[in-house]
Amino acid sequence: MPVAGYKLHLIFRLIILYSFAIPASSYVMELGPVNKLVRCPGLYCGRELFSNGSWSNCGACPRGYRTNASSACIKCNDSPKFYDWLYLGFMALLAFVLHWFFIDTTSKRRSFCKEVLVLHFSALFEVITAAVLTLLMTDPMGSLAVQSCQTEKLSDWYTLLHNPKPNYDKTLHCTQEAVYPLYTMVFIFYALCVVLMLVVRPWLAHFLPKHGRMSIYAALYFFPTLAVIHAVFGGLIYYSFPYIVIILSVISNAAHFAYKLDQSMRFLIVSTVTDIRNVVIILGHWLLHAYGIIAITELKDPVFHSALIALVPLPAVFYILTARFTDPNKLHAD
């Protein structure tokens, strides 16, 4: 290569390296305190405004704050949307339904009795009290109203996975509750449910048979499980819970009928109408199914979407009408 060509090639490479090096070094310096707001790297890194008008280092915003498009930490003053309230209601219903399921399972009774009803009402009291206390403990304290940050996308639930690494050097930790307070409210609710259960239920267990204590042990297992599931899959559940409710209500409805030995249409109808326990179970399935429809539609078109609730009994009716076609005794191997 000629000397002149080699010098031009070297100068060209130095210009490229210099043009990339200057922004990189200045970008690192701008991560620290600044007098004028400068955007931070990453989706959730922000700066706090000091009293003297300067801005802090890039980092996680305080609890109850969220970064905006300019990387300034702003206080969450929004109110939860209708869908957010439905999500919180789903998490409360999940704990309530599991309570009733394990009370009914451990009692090993085919009909309601006084002892089982006492446990059911105790679980209802515990869940309602825990939900009210959770709302009172959430900002603003002492009020049933809630100040929140609006959920915009799935990554808002998993800020831990979006900590940037400027210049491929050190990781900038900006993990925060971008969906404040939907994430922590559920943990507080679960903790209060456990505390209230341990306060109320053992006192009742002195007056109840052994199965009253077994429901306590079951709850001590499923509440930690629910907490772990929420910690890992909270965002996925937030966006999919309406479909989860509908699918599980249909499957549970079919399982309830399938446990009956007599699968004739007449017996299924008569047992459903005459047995109080079956009536309560079927109504519970219908209410959950209606809840799922409301969560999916959000009643944006009140007239049409309210009419969809009339379809709630359809899975039960479909099972009763088609049960005789799926009777294993009528299947013959050729």
Short mmCIF file of C-alpha atoms in Angstrom, two decimals:
data_model
loop_
_atom_site.label_atom_id
_atom_site.label_comp_id
_atom_site.label_asym_id
_atom_site.label_seq_id
_atom_site.Cartn_x
_atom_site.Cartn_y
_atom_site.Cartn_z
CA MET A 1 0.00 0.00 0.00
CA PRO A 2 1.42 3.47 -0.85
CA VAL A 3 2.45 5.70 2.05
CA ALA A 4 -0.18 8.33 1.21
CA GLY A 5 -2.96 5.72 1.06
CA TYR A 6 -1.84 4.20 4.36
CA LYS A 7 -1.91 7.62 6.07
CA LEU A 8 -5.40 8.34 4.75
CA HIS A 9 -6.61 4.93 5.96
CA LEU A 10 -5.11 5.56 9.40
CA ILE A 11 -6.66 9.04 9.65
CA PHE A 12 -10.07 7.63 8.62
CA ARG A 13 -9.91 4.95 11.36
CA LEU A 14 -8.90 7.53 13.99
CA ILE A 15 -11.84 9.73 13.03
CA ILE A 16 -14.28 6.81 13.43
CA LEU A 17 -12.85 5.81 16.82
CA TYR A 18 -12.85 9.40 18.04
CA SER A 19 -16.45 9.96 16.96
CA PHE A 20 -17.60 6.92 18.96
CA ALA A 21 -15.35 7.52 21.95
CA ILE A 22 -16.51 11.03 22.78
CA PRO A 23 -20.22 10.26 23.11
CA ALA A 24 -19.46 7.12 25.10
CA SER A 25 -17.31 8.92 27.67
CA SER A 26 -19.72 11.83 27.96
CA TYR A 27 -22.63 9.36 28.24
CA VAL A 28 -20.97 7.74 31.27
CA MET A 29 -20.41 11.10 32.91
CA GLU A 30 -24.07 12.04 32.39
CA LEU A 31 -25.17 9.15 34.57
CA GLY A 32 -24.18 11.17 37.62
CA PRO A 33 -25.81 14.31 39.12
CA VAL A 34 -26.61 17.02 36.57
CA ASN A 35 -27.93 20.55 36.71
CA LYS A 36 -30.12 20.08 33.65
CA LEU A 37 -32.30 17.01 33.16
CA VAL A 38 -30.56 14.48 30.89
CA ARG A 39 -32.20 11.25 29.84
CA CYS A 40 -30.98 8.03 31.47
CA PRO A 41 -30.35 4.74 29.68
CA GLY A 42 -32.84 1.92 29.97
CA LEU A 43 -36.61 1.88 30.29
CA TYR A 44 -36.94 2.46 34.04
CA CYS A 45 -33.89 4.47 35.18
CA GLY A 46 -34.77 7.96 36.35
CA ARG A 47 -33.55 11.02 38.23
CA GLU A 48 -34.95 12.69 41.35
CA LEU A 49 -35.26 16.45 41.54
CA PHE A 50 -33.38 18.03 44.45
CA SER A 51 -34.50 21.15 46.30
CA ASN A 52 -31.69 23.20 44.72
CA GLY A 53 -32.98 22.41 41.22
CA SER A 54 -30.34 19.81 40.30
CA TRP A 55 -31.02 16.19 39.40
CA SER A 56 -29.73 13.01 41.04
CA ASN A 57 -27.81 10.09 39.58
CA CYS A 58 -29.60 7.74 37.23
CA GLY A 59 -31.17 4.97 39.27
CA ALA A 60 -34.41 3.48 40.53
CA CYS A 61 -37.20 5.91 41.36
CA PRO A 62 -38.55 5.83 44.96
CA ARG A 63 -41.59 3.70 45.73
CA GLY A 64 -44.70 5.43 44.50
CA TYR A 65 -42.80 7.19 41.70
CA ARG A 66 -42.18 6.27 38.10
CA THR A 67 -39.92 7.61 35.39
CA ASN A 68 -41.45 9.51 32.48
CA ALA A 69 -40.22 9.90 28.88
CA SER A 70 -37.58 12.44 30.02
CA SER A 71 -36.28 10.11 32.80
CA ALA A 72 -37.68 12.31 35.60
CA CYS A 73 -39.18 10.47 38.58
CA ILE A 74 -42.76 11.64 38.93
CA LYS A 75 -45.24 10.70 41.65
CA CYS A 76 -48.00 8.24 40.79
CA ASN A 77 -51.30 10.13 41.08
CA ASP A 78 -53.46 7.97 38.81
CA SER A 79 -56.38 5.84 39.94
CA PRO A 80 -56.60 2.14 39.07
CA LYS A 81 -58.54 1.39 35.92
CA PHE A 82 -61.62 -0.83 35.94
CA TYR A 83 -59.43 -3.68 34.66
CA ASP A 84 -56.98 -3.12 37.55
CA TRP A 85 -59.78 -3.45 40.09
CA LEU A 86 -60.93 -6.62 38.37
CA TYR A 87 -57.38 -7.98 38.62
CA LEU A 88 -57.21 -7.22 42.34
CA GLY A 89 -60.63 -8.78 42.76
CA PHE A 90 -59.41 -11.89 40.96
CA MET A 91 -56.47 -12.27 43.36
CA ALA A 92 -58.86 -11.95 46.32
CA LEU A 93 -61.31 -14.41 44.75
CA LEU A 94 -58.49 -16.87 44.16
CA ALA A 95 -57.64 -16.99 47.86
CA PHE A 96 -61.32 -17.15 48.80
CA VAL A 97 -62.14 -20.00 46.40
CA LEU A 98 -59.11 -22.02 47.54
CA HIS A 99 -60.22 -21.55 51.16
CA TRP A 100 -63.69 -22.89 50.38
CA PHE A 101 -62.33 -25.70 48.21
CA PHE A 102 -60.01 -27.05 50.91
CA ILE A 103 -62.63 -26.60 53.62
CA ASP A 104 -65.06 -28.62 51.51
CA THR A 105 -62.40 -31.22 50.64
CA THR A 106 -61.08 -31.76 54.17
CA SER A 107 -64.58 -31.93 55.66
CA LYS A 108 -65.39 -35.03 53.53
CA ARG A 109 -69.10 -34.23 53.71
CA ARG A 110 -71.60 -34.64 50.88
CA SER A 111 -73.88 -31.97 52.34
CA PHE A 112 -73.54 -28.79 54.34
CA CYS A 113 -73.52 -28.98 58.12
CA LYS A 114 -73.22 -26.36 60.83
CA GLU A 115 -69.49 -26.92 61.40
CA VAL A 116 -68.62 -26.63 57.70
CA LEU A 117 -70.75 -23.49 57.29
CA VAL A 118 -68.94 -21.87 60.22
CA LEU A 119 -65.61 -22.47 58.47
CA HIS A 120 -66.94 -21.11 55.19
CA PHE A 121 -68.17 -17.90 56.81
CA SER A 122 -64.90 -17.61 58.72
CA ALA A 123 -62.95 -17.75 55.43
CA LEU A 124 -65.28 -15.15 53.92
CA PHE A 125 -64.74 -12.85 56.91
CA GLU A 126 -60.96 -13.29 56.75
CA VAL A 127 -60.71 -12.50 53.04
CA ILE A 128 -63.01 -9.46 53.18
CA THR A 129 -61.25 -8.07 56.25
CA ALA A 130 -57.82 -8.61 54.69
CA ALA A 131 -58.94 -6.86 51.47
CA VAL A 132 -60.29 -3.83 53.36
CA LEU A 133 -57.16 -3.57 55.52
CA THR A 134 -54.97 -3.80 52.41
CA LEU A 135 -56.81 -0.85 50.85
CA LEU A 136 -56.53 1.15 54.08
CA MET A 137 -52.78 0.48 54.27
CA THR A 138 -52.16 1.58 50.68
CA ASP A 139 -51.37 5.18 49.76
CA PRO A 140 -53.29 7.31 50.64
CA MET A 141 -53.30 5.70 54.08
CA GLY A 142 -56.64 5.33 55.80
CA SER A 143 -58.67 5.63 52.61
CA LEU A 144 -60.27 3.03 50.37
CA ALA A 145 -59.07 5.02 47.35
CA VAL A 146 -55.78 4.00 45.74
CA GLN A 147 -53.11 6.09 43.99
CA SER A 148 -51.36 4.06 41.32
CA CYS A 149 -49.13 4.11 38.27
CA GLN A 150 -50.81 3.09 35.04
CA THR A 151 -49.67 -0.25 33.63
CA GLU A 152 -48.52 0.27 30.05
CA LYS A 153 -46.86 -3.00 29.00
CA LEU A 154 -45.76 -6.41 30.23
CA SER A 155 -42.20 -5.24 30.99
CA ASP A 156 -43.59 -2.92 33.69
CA TRP A 157 -44.04 -6.02 35.87
CA TYR A 158 -40.47 -7.22 35.31
CA THR A 159 -38.21 -4.20 35.69
CA LEU A 160 -35.56 -6.50 37.15
CA LEU A 161 -35.00 -7.88 33.65
CA HIS A 162 -34.45 -4.43 32.14
CA ASN A 163 -31.48 -3.05 34.12
CA PRO A 164 -29.25 -1.39 31.49
CA LYS A 165 -25.51 -1.90 31.15
CA PRO A 166 -24.09 1.34 29.67
CA ASN A 167 -20.99 0.84 27.52
CA TYR A 168 -21.11 -2.85 28.49
CA ASP A 169 -19.49 -1.95 31.81
CA LYS A 170 -21.31 -2.03 35.16
CA THR A 171 -25.01 -2.78 35.39
CA LEU A 172 -27.18 0.18 36.37
CA HIS A 173 -29.72 -1.16 38.88
CA CYS A 174 -33.11 0.47 38.29
CA THR A 175 -35.47 -2.23 39.58
CA GLN A 176 -38.66 -0.64 40.91
CA GLU A 177 -42.40 -1.19 41.18
CA ALA A 178 -43.46 0.41 37.92
CA VAL A 179 -47.01 -0.91 38.43
CA TYR A 180 -47.29 0.57 41.93
CA PRO A 181 -49.07 -0.62 44.01
CA LEU A 182 -50.60 -3.61 42.17
CA TYR A 183 -47.57 -5.80 42.80
CA THR A 184 -47.06 -5.25 46.53
CA MET A 185 -50.76 -5.03 47.37
CA VAL A 186 -51.20 -8.72 46.61
CA PHE A 187 -48.36 -9.72 48.95
CA ILE A 188 -49.81 -7.54 51.72
CA PHE A 189 -53.21 -9.12 51.15
CA TYR A 190 -51.82 -12.66 51.37
CA ALA A 191 -49.92 -11.82 54.56
CA LEU A 192 -53.01 -10.34 56.19
CA CYS A 193 -55.06 -13.39 55.16
CA VAL A 194 -52.58 -15.68 56.92
CA VAL A 195 -52.46 -13.52 60.05
CA LEU A 196 -56.25 -13.28 60.31
CA MET A 197 -56.63 -17.00 59.70
CA LEU A 198 -54.14 -17.81 62.46
CA VAL A 199 -56.01 -15.47 64.81
CA VAL A 200 -59.59 -16.55 64.03
CA ARG A 201 -59.47 -20.14 62.83
CA PRO A 202 -57.64 -21.84 65.76
CA TRP A 203 -60.17 -20.35 68.17
CA LEU A 204 -62.96 -21.90 66.11
CA ALA A 205 -61.11 -25.22 65.86
CA HIS A 206 -61.71 -25.84 69.59
CA PHE A 207 -65.41 -26.15 68.86
CA LEU A 208 -65.12 -28.04 65.57
CA PRO A 209 -64.08 -31.58 64.63
CA LYS A 210 -60.62 -32.44 63.34
CA HIS A 211 -61.38 -31.38 59.76
CA GLY A 212 -61.57 -27.76 60.94
CA ARG A 213 -57.86 -27.84 61.72
CA MET A 214 -56.94 -29.54 58.45
CA SER A 215 -58.19 -26.55 56.45
CA ILE A 216 -55.70 -24.37 58.36
CA TYR A 217 -52.80 -26.61 57.36
CA ALA A 218 -53.95 -26.54 53.73
CA ALA A 219 -54.00 -22.72 53.72
CA LEU A 220 -50.49 -22.60 55.18
CA TYR A 221 -49.37 -24.48 52.07
CA PHE A 222 -51.31 -22.73 49.32
CA PHE A 223 -50.69 -19.12 50.46
CA PRO A 224 -46.86 -19.38 50.08
CA THR A 225 -47.47 -21.09 46.74
CA LEU A 226 -49.71 -18.23 45.61
CA ALA A 227 -47.07 -15.70 46.71
CA VAL A 228 -44.35 -17.42 44.66
CA ILE A 229 -46.62 -17.67 41.62
CA HIS A 230 -47.47 -13.97 41.90
CA ALA A 231 -43.80 -13.00 42.30
CA VAL A 232 -42.79 -14.87 39.14
CA PHE A 233 -45.88 -14.72 36.93
CA GLY A 234 -47.65 -11.58 38.21
CA GLY A 235 -47.47 -9.75 34.88
CA LEU A 236 -48.58 -12.75 32.84
CA ILE A 237 -51.51 -13.32 35.20
CA TYR A 238 -52.46 -9.64 34.95
CA TYR A 239 -52.95 -9.89 31.19
CA SER A 240 -54.45 -13.40 31.08
CA PHE A 241 -56.59 -13.76 34.23
CA PRO A 242 -59.95 -13.23 32.41
CA TYR A 243 -59.25 -16.23 30.19
CA ILE A 244 -57.92 -18.23 33.14
CA VAL A 245 -61.18 -17.60 35.02
CA ILE A 246 -63.37 -18.72 32.13
CA ILE A 247 -61.32 -21.82 31.30
CA LEU A 248 -61.04 -22.98 34.91
CA SER A 249 -64.73 -22.34 35.60
CA VAL A 250 -65.72 -24.48 32.61
CA ILE A 251 -63.31 -27.29 33.55
CA SER A 252 -64.35 -27.19 37.21
CA ASN A 253 -68.01 -27.19 36.21
CA ALA A 254 -67.50 -30.31 34.07
CA ALA A 255 -65.49 -32.01 36.83
CA HIS A 256 -68.28 -31.36 39.34
CA PHE A 257 -70.81 -33.16 37.15
CA ALA A 258 -68.36 -35.90 36.15
CA TYR A 259 -67.91 -37.02 39.78
CA LYS A 260 -71.56 -38.12 39.93
CA LEU A 261 -72.03 -41.85 39.42
CA ASP A 262 -75.35 -41.48 37.66
CA GLN A 263 -74.79 -39.55 34.42
CA SER A 264 -78.38 -39.62 33.24
CA MET A 265 -79.93 -36.31 32.26
CA ARG A 266 -82.76 -36.65 34.75
CA PHE A 267 -80.47 -37.34 37.72
CA LEU A 268 -78.10 -34.49 36.87
CA ILE A 269 -80.98 -32.01 36.69
CA VAL A 270 -82.74 -33.25 39.83
CA SER A 271 -79.56 -33.43 41.95
CA THR A 272 -78.54 -29.96 40.83
CA VAL A 273 -81.88 -28.41 41.76
CA THR A 274 -82.70 -30.30 44.98
CA ASP A 275 -79.28 -30.50 46.67
CA ILE A 276 -78.35 -27.18 48.33
CA ARG A 277 -74.63 -27.97 48.12
CA ASN A 278 -74.86 -28.58 44.37
CA VAL A 279 -76.88 -25.39 43.90
CA VAL A 280 -74.21 -23.33 45.69
CA ILE A 281 -71.40 -24.94 43.67
CA ILE A 282 -73.16 -24.37 40.34
CA LEU A 283 -74.00 -20.76 41.22
CA GLY A 284 -70.38 -20.24 42.21
CA HIS A 285 -69.23 -21.50 38.81
CA TRP A 286 -71.68 -19.22 37.06
CA LEU A 287 -70.56 -16.18 39.03
CA LEU A 288 -66.91 -16.90 38.18
CA HIS A 289 -67.81 -17.36 34.52
CA ALA A 290 -69.65 -14.03 34.53
CA TYR A 291 -66.64 -12.41 36.21
CA GLY A 292 -64.41 -13.65 33.40
CA ILE A 293 -66.76 -12.27 30.74
CA ILE A 294 -66.85 -8.88 32.46
CA ALA A 295 -63.03 -8.85 32.72
CA ILE A 296 -62.58 -9.66 29.02
CA THR A 297 -65.11 -7.13 27.74
CA GLU A 298 -64.66 -4.54 30.53
CA LEU A 299 -68.29 -3.70 29.68
CA LYS A 300 -67.11 -1.20 27.06
CA ASP A 301 -70.40 -1.74 25.24
CA PRO A 302 -72.72 -2.09 28.27
CA VAL A 303 -75.80 -3.35 26.42
CA PHE A 304 -74.12 -5.97 24.25
CA HIS A 305 -71.55 -7.12 26.80
CA SER A 306 -74.13 -7.39 29.57
CA ALA A 307 -76.20 -9.61 27.27
CA LEU A 308 -73.23 -12.01 27.01
CA ILE A 309 -73.68 -12.83 30.70
CA ALA A 310 -76.85 -14.71 29.67
CA LEU A 311 -74.49 -17.35 28.19
CA VAL A 312 -73.12 -18.20 31.64
CA PRO A 313 -75.33 -21.32 32.18
CA LEU A 314 -74.37 -22.69 28.74
CA PRO A 315 -71.46 -24.97 29.88
CA ALA A 316 -73.64 -26.65 32.54
CA VAL A 317 -76.56 -27.07 30.13
CA PHE A 318 -74.24 -28.43 27.43
CA TYR A 319 -72.76 -31.02 29.80
CA ILE A 320 -76.18 -32.22 30.98
CA LEU A 321 -77.50 -32.52 27.41
CA THR A 322 -74.43 -34.39 26.11
CA ALA A 323 -73.51 -36.53 29.12
CA ARG A 324 -75.40 -39.57 27.81
CA PHE A 325 -73.31 -39.57 24.63
CA THR A 326 -70.06 -39.88 26.60
CA ASP A 327 -71.11 -42.64 29.01
CA PRO A 328 -68.21 -45.19 29.03
CA ASN A 329 -70.68 -48.05 29.58
CA LYS A 330 -72.16 -47.38 26.14
CA LEU A 331 -68.82 -47.62 24.34
CA HIS A 332 -68.25 -51.06 22.78
CA ALA A 333 -64.92 -52.19 21.40
CA ASP A 334 -65.24 -53.85 17.98
#
